[in-house]
mmCIF file with all atom_site columns, C-alpha atoms and ligand atoms in Angstrom:
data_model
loop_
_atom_site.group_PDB
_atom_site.id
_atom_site.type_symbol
_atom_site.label_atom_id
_atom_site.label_alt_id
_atom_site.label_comp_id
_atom_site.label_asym_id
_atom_site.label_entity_id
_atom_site.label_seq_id
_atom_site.pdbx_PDB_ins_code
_atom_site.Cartn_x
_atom_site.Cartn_y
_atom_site.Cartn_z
_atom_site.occupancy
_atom_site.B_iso_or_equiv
_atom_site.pdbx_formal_charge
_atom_site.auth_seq_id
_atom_site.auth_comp_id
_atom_site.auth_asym_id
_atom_site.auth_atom_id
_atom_site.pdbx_PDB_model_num
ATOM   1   C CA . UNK A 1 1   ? -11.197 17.304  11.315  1.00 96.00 ? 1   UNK A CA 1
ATOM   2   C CA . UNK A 1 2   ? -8.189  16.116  9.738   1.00 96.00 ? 2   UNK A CA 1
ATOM   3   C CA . UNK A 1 3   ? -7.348  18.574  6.189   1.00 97.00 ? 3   UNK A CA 1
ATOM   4   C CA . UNK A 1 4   ? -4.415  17.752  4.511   1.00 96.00 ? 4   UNK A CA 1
ATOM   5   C CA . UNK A 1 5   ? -2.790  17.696  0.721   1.00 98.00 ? 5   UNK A CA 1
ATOM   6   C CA . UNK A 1 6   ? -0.954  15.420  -1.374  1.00 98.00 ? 6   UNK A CA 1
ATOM   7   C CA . UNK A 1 7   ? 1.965   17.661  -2.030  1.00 98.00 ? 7   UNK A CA 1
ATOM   8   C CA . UNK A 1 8   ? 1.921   18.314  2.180   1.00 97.00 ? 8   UNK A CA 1
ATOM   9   C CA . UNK A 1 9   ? 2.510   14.617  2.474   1.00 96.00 ? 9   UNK A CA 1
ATOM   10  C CA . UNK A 1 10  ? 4.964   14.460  -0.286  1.00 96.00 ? 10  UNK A CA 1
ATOM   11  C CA . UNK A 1 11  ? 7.262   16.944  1.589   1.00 96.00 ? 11  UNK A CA 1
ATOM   12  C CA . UNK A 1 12  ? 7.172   15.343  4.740   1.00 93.00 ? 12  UNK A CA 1
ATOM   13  C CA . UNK A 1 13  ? 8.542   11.990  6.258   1.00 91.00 ? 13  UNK A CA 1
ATOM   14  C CA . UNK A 1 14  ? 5.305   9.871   5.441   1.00 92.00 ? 14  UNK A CA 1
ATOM   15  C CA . UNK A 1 15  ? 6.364   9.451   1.570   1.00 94.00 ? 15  UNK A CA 1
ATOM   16  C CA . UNK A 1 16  ? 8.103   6.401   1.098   1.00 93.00 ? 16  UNK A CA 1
ATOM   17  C CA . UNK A 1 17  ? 10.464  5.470   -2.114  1.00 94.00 ? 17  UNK A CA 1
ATOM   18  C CA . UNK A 1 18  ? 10.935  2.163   -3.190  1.00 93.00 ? 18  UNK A CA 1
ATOM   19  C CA . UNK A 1 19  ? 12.330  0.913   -6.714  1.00 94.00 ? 19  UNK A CA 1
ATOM   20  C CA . UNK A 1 20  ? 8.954   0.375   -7.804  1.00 96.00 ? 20  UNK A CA 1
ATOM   21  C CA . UNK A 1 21  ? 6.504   2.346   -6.028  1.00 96.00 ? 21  UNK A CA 1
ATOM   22  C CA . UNK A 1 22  ? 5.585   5.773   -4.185  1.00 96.00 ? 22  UNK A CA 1
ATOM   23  C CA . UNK A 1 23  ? 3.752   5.717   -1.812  1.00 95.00 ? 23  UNK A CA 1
ATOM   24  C CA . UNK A 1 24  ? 2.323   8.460   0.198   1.00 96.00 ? 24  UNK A CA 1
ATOM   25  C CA . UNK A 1 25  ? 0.989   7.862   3.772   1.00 95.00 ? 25  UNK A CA 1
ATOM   26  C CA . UNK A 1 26  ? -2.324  10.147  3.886   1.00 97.00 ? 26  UNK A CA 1
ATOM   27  C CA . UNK A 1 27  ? -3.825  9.153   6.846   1.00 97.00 ? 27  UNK A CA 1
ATOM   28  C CA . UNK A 1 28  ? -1.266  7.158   9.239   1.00 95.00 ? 28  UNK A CA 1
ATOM   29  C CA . UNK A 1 29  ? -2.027  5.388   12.985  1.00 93.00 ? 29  UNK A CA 1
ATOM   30  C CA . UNK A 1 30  ? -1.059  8.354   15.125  1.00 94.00 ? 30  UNK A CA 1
ATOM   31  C CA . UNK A 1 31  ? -3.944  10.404  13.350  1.00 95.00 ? 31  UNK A CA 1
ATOM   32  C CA . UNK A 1 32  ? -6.397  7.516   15.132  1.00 94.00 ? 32  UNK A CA 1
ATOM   33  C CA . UNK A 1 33  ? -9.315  7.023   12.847  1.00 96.00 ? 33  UNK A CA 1
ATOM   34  C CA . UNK A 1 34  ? -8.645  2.964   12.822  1.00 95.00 ? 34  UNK A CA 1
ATOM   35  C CA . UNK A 1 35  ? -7.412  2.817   9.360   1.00 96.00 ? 35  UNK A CA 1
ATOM   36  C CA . UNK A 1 36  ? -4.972  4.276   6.983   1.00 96.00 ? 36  UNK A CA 1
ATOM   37  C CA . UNK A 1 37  ? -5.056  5.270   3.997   1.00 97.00 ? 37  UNK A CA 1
ATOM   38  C CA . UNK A 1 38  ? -2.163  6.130   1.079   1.00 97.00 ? 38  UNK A CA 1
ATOM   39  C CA . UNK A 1 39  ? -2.130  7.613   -2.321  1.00 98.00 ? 39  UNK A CA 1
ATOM   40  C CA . UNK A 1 40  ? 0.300   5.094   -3.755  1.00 98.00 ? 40  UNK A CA 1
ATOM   41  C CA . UNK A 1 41  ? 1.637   4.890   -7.763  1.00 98.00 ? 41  UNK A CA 1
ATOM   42  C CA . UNK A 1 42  ? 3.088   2.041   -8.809  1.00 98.00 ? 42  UNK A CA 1
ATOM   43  C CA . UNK A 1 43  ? 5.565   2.409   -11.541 1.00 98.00 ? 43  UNK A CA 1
ATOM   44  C CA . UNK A 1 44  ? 4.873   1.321   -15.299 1.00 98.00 ? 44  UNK A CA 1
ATOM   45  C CA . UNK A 1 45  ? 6.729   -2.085  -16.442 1.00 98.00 ? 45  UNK A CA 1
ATOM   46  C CA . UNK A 1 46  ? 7.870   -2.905  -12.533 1.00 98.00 ? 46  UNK A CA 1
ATOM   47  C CA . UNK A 1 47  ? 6.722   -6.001  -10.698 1.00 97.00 ? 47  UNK A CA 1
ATOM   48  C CA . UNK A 1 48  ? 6.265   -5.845  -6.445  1.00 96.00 ? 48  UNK A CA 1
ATOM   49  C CA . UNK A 1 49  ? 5.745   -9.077  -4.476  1.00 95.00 ? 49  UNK A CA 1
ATOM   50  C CA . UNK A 1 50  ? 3.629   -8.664  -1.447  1.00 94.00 ? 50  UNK A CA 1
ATOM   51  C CA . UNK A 1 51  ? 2.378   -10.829 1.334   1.00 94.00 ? 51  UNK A CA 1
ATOM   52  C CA . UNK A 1 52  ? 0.711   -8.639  3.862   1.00 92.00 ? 52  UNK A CA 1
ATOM   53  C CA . UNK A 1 53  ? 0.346   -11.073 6.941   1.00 90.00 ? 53  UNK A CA 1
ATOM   54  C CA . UNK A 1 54  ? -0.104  -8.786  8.857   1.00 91.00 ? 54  UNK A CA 1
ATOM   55  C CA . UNK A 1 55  ? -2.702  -6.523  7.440   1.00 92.00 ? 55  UNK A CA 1
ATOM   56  C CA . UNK A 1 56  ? -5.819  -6.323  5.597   1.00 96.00 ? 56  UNK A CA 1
ATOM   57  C CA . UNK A 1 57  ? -5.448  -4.119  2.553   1.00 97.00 ? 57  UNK A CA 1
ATOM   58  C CA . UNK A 1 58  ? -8.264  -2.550  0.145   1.00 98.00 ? 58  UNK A CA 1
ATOM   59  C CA . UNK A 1 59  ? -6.836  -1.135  -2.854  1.00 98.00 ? 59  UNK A CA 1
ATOM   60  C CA . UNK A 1 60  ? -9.159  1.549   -5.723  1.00 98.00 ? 60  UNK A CA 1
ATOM   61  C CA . UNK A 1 61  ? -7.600  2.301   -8.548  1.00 98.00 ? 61  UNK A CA 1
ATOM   62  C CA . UNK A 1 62  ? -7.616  5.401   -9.723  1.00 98.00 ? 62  UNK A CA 1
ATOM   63  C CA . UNK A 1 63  ? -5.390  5.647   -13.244 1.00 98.00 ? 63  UNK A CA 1
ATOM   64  C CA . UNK A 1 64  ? -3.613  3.031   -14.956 1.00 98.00 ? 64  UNK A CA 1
ATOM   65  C CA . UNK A 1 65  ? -3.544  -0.157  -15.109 1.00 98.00 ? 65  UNK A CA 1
ATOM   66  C CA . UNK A 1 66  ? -2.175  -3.583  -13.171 1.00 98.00 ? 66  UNK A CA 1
ATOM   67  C CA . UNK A 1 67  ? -2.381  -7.073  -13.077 1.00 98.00 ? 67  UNK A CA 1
ATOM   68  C CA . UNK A 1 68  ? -2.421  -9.084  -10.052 1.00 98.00 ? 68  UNK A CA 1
ATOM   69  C CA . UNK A 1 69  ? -0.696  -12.801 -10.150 1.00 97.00 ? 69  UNK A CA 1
ATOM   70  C CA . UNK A 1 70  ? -2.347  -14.694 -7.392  1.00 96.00 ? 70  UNK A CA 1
ATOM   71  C CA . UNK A 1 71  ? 0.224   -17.163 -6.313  1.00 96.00 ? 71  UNK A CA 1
ATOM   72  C CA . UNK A 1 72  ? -1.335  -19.516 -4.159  1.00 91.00 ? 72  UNK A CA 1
ATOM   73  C CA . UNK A 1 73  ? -4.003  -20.335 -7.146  1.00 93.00 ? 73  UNK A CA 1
ATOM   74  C CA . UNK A 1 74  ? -2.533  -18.341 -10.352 1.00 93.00 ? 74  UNK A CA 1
ATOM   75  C CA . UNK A 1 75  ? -5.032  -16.557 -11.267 1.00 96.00 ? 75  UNK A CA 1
ATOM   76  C CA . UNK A 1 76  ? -4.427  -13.244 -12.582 1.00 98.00 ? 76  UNK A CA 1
ATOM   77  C CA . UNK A 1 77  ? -6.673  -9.919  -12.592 1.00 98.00 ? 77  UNK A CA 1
ATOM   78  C CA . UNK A 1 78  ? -6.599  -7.465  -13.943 1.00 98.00 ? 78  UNK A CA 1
ATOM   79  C CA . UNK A 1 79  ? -7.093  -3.573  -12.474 1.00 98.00 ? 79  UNK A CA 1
ATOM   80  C CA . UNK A 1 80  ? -8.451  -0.722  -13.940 1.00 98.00 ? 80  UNK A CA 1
ATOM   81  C CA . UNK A 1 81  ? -9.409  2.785   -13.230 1.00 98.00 ? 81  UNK A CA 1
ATOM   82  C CA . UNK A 1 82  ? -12.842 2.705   -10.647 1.00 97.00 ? 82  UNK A CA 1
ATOM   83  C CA . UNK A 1 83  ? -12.103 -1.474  -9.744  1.00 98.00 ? 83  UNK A CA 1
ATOM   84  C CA . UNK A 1 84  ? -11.217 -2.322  -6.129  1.00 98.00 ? 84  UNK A CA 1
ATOM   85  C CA . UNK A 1 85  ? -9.464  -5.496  -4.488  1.00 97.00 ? 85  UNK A CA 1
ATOM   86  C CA . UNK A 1 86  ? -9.356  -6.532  -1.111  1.00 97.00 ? 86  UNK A CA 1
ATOM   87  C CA . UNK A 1 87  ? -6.878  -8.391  0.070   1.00 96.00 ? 87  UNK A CA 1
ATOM   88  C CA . UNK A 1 88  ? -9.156  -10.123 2.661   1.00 95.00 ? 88  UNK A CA 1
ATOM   89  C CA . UNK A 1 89  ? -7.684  -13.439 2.565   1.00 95.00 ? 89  UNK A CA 1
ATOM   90  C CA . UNK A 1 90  ? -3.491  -12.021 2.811   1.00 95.00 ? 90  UNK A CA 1
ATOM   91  C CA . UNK A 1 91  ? -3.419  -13.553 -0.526  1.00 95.00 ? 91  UNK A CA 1
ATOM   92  C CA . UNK A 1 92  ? 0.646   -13.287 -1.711  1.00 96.00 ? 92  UNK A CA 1
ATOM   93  C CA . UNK A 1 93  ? 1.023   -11.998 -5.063  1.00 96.00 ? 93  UNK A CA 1
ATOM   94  C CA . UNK A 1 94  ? 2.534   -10.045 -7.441  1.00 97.00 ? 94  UNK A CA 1
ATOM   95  C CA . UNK A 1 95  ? 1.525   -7.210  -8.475  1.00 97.00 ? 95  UNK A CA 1
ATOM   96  C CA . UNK A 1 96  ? 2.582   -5.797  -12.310 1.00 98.00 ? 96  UNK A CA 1
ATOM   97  C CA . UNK A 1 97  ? 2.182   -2.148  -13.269 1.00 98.00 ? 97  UNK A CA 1
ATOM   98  C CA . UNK A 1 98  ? 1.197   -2.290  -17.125 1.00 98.00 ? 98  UNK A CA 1
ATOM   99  C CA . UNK A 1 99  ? 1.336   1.484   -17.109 1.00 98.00 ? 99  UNK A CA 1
ATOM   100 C CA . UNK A 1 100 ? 1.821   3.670   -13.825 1.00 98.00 ? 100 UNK A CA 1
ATOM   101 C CA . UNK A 1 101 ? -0.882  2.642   -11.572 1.00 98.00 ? 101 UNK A CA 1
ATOM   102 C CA . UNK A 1 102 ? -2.470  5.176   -9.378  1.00 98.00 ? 102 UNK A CA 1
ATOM   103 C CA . UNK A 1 103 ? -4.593  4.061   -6.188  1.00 98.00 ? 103 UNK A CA 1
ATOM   104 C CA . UNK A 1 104 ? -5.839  4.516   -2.468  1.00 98.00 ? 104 UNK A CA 1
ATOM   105 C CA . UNK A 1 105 ? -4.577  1.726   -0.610  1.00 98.00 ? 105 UNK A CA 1
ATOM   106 C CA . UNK A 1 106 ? -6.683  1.123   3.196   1.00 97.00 ? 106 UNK A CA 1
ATOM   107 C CA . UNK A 1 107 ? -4.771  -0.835  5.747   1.00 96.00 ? 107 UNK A CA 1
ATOM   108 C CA . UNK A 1 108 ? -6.093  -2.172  8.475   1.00 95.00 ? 108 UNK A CA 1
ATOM   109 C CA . UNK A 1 109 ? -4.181  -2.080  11.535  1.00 93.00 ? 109 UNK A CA 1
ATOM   110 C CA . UNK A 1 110 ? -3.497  0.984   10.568  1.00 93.00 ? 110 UNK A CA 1
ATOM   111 C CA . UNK A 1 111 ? 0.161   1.801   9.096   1.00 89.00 ? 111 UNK A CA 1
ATOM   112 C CA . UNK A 1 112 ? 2.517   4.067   11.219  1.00 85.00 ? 112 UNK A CA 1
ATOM   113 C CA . UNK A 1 113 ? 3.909   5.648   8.252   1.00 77.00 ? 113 UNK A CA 1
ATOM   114 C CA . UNK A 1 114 ? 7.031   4.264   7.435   1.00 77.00 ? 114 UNK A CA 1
ATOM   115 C CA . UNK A 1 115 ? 6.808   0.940   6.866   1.00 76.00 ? 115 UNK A CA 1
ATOM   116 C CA . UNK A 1 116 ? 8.420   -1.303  3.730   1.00 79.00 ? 116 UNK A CA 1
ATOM   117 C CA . UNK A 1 117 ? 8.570   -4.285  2.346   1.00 79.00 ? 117 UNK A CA 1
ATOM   118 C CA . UNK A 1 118 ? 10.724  -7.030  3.887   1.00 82.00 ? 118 UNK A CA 1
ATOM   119 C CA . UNK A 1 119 ? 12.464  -9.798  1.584   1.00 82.00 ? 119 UNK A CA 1
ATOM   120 C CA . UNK A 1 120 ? 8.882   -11.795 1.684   1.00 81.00 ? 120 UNK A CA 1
ATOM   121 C CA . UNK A 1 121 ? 6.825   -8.718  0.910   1.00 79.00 ? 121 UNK A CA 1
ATOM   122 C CA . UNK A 1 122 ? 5.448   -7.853  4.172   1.00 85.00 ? 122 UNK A CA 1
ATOM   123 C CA . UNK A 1 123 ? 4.732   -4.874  5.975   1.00 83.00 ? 123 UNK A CA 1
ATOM   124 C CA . UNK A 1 124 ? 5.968   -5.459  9.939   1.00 80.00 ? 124 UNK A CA 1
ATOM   125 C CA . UNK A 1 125 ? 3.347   -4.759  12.437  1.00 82.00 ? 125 UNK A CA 1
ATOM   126 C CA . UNK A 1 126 ? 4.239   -1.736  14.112  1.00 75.00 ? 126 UNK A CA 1
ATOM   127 C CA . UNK A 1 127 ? 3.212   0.052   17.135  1.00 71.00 ? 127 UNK A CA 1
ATOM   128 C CA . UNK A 1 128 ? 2.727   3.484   16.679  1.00 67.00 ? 128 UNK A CA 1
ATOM   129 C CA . UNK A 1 129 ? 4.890   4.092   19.972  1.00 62.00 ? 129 UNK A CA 1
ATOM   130 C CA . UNK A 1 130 ? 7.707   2.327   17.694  1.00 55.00 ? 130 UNK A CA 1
ATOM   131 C CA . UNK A 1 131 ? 7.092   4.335   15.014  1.00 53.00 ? 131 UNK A CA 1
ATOM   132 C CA . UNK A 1 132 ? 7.796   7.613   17.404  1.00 53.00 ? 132 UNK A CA 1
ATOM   133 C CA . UNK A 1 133 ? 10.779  6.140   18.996  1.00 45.00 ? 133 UNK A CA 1
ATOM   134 C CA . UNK A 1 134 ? 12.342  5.711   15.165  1.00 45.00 ? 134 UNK A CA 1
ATOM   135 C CA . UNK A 1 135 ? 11.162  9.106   14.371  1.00 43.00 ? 135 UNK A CA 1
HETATM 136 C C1 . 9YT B 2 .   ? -1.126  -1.545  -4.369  1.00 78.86 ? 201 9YT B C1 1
HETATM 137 C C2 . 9YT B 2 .   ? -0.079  -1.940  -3.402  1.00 78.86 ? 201 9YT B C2 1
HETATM 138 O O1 . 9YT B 2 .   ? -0.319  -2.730  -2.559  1.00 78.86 ? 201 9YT B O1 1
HETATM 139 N N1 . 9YT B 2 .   ? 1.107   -1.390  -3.562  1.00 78.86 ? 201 9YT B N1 1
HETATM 140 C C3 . 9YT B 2 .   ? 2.183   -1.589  -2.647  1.00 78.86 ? 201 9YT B C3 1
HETATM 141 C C4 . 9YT B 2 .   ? 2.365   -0.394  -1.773  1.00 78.86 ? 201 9YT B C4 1
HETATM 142 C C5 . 9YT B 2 .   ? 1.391   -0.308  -0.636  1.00 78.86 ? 201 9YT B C5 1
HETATM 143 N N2 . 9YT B 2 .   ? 0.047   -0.392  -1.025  1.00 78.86 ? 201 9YT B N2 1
HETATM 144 C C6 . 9YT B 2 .   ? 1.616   1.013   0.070   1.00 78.86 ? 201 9YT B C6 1
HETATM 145 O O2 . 9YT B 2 .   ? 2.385   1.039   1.029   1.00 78.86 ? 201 9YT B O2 1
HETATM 146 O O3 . 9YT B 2 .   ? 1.015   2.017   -0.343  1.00 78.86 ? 201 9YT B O3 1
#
């Protein structure tokens, strides 16, 4: 059984920075469950383009509130407290915190832990054996 905190995570070299989000890297590839999972807040009045290729990503929101900007059709949701998106289709978007936006964010592959963004929003797909050998 895997038992571990937020603040645990916080401390330690899963919690990544960016200029709009934190994101915290719960459950990560090298704990081998076949997903992972991150406590993630998105900060109030910032925007974050995203494209995960790569990945499949379910998102719960937990506080707050966002909008998502579909940009292949437009549309635009919006995300409140107890709503989840999938991101089932790697729909590219943008994604704009109305007020901080807390949520638990699944990938599948699993992340290693580290990744960011790159210039077109997308995570890399990393081996966790890269992950290690950055470590
Ligand atoms: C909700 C969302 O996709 N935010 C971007 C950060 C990402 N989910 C992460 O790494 O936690």
């Amino acid at each position: 059984m895997i038992v571990r905190t937020l603040d645990e995570v916080k401390a330690g070299e899963n919690s990544v920075r960016t200029d709009t989000f934190e994101s915290n890297r719960m459950l990560i590839a090298r704990d081998r469950v076949g997903f992972s999972l991150n406590h993630t807040v998105l900060y109030a009045g910032t925007v974050t383009h995203i494209w995960y290729k790569n990945h499949i990503e379910a998102v719960y929101c937990l506080s707050g509130e966002a909008k998502i900007e579909c940009l292949s059709d437009g549309k635009t949701y919006t995300i409140k407290p107890g709503t989840l998106y999938t991101l089932d289709g790697h729909e590219e978007h943008n994604l704009h915190a109305v007020t901080d936006f807390e949520c638990l964010c699944v990938f599948d592959p699993p992340l290693t832990g580290r990744e960011v963004h790159d210039e077109d929003g997308v995570y890399p797909l990393m081996q966790e054996d890269e992950a290690s050998a950055s470590a």
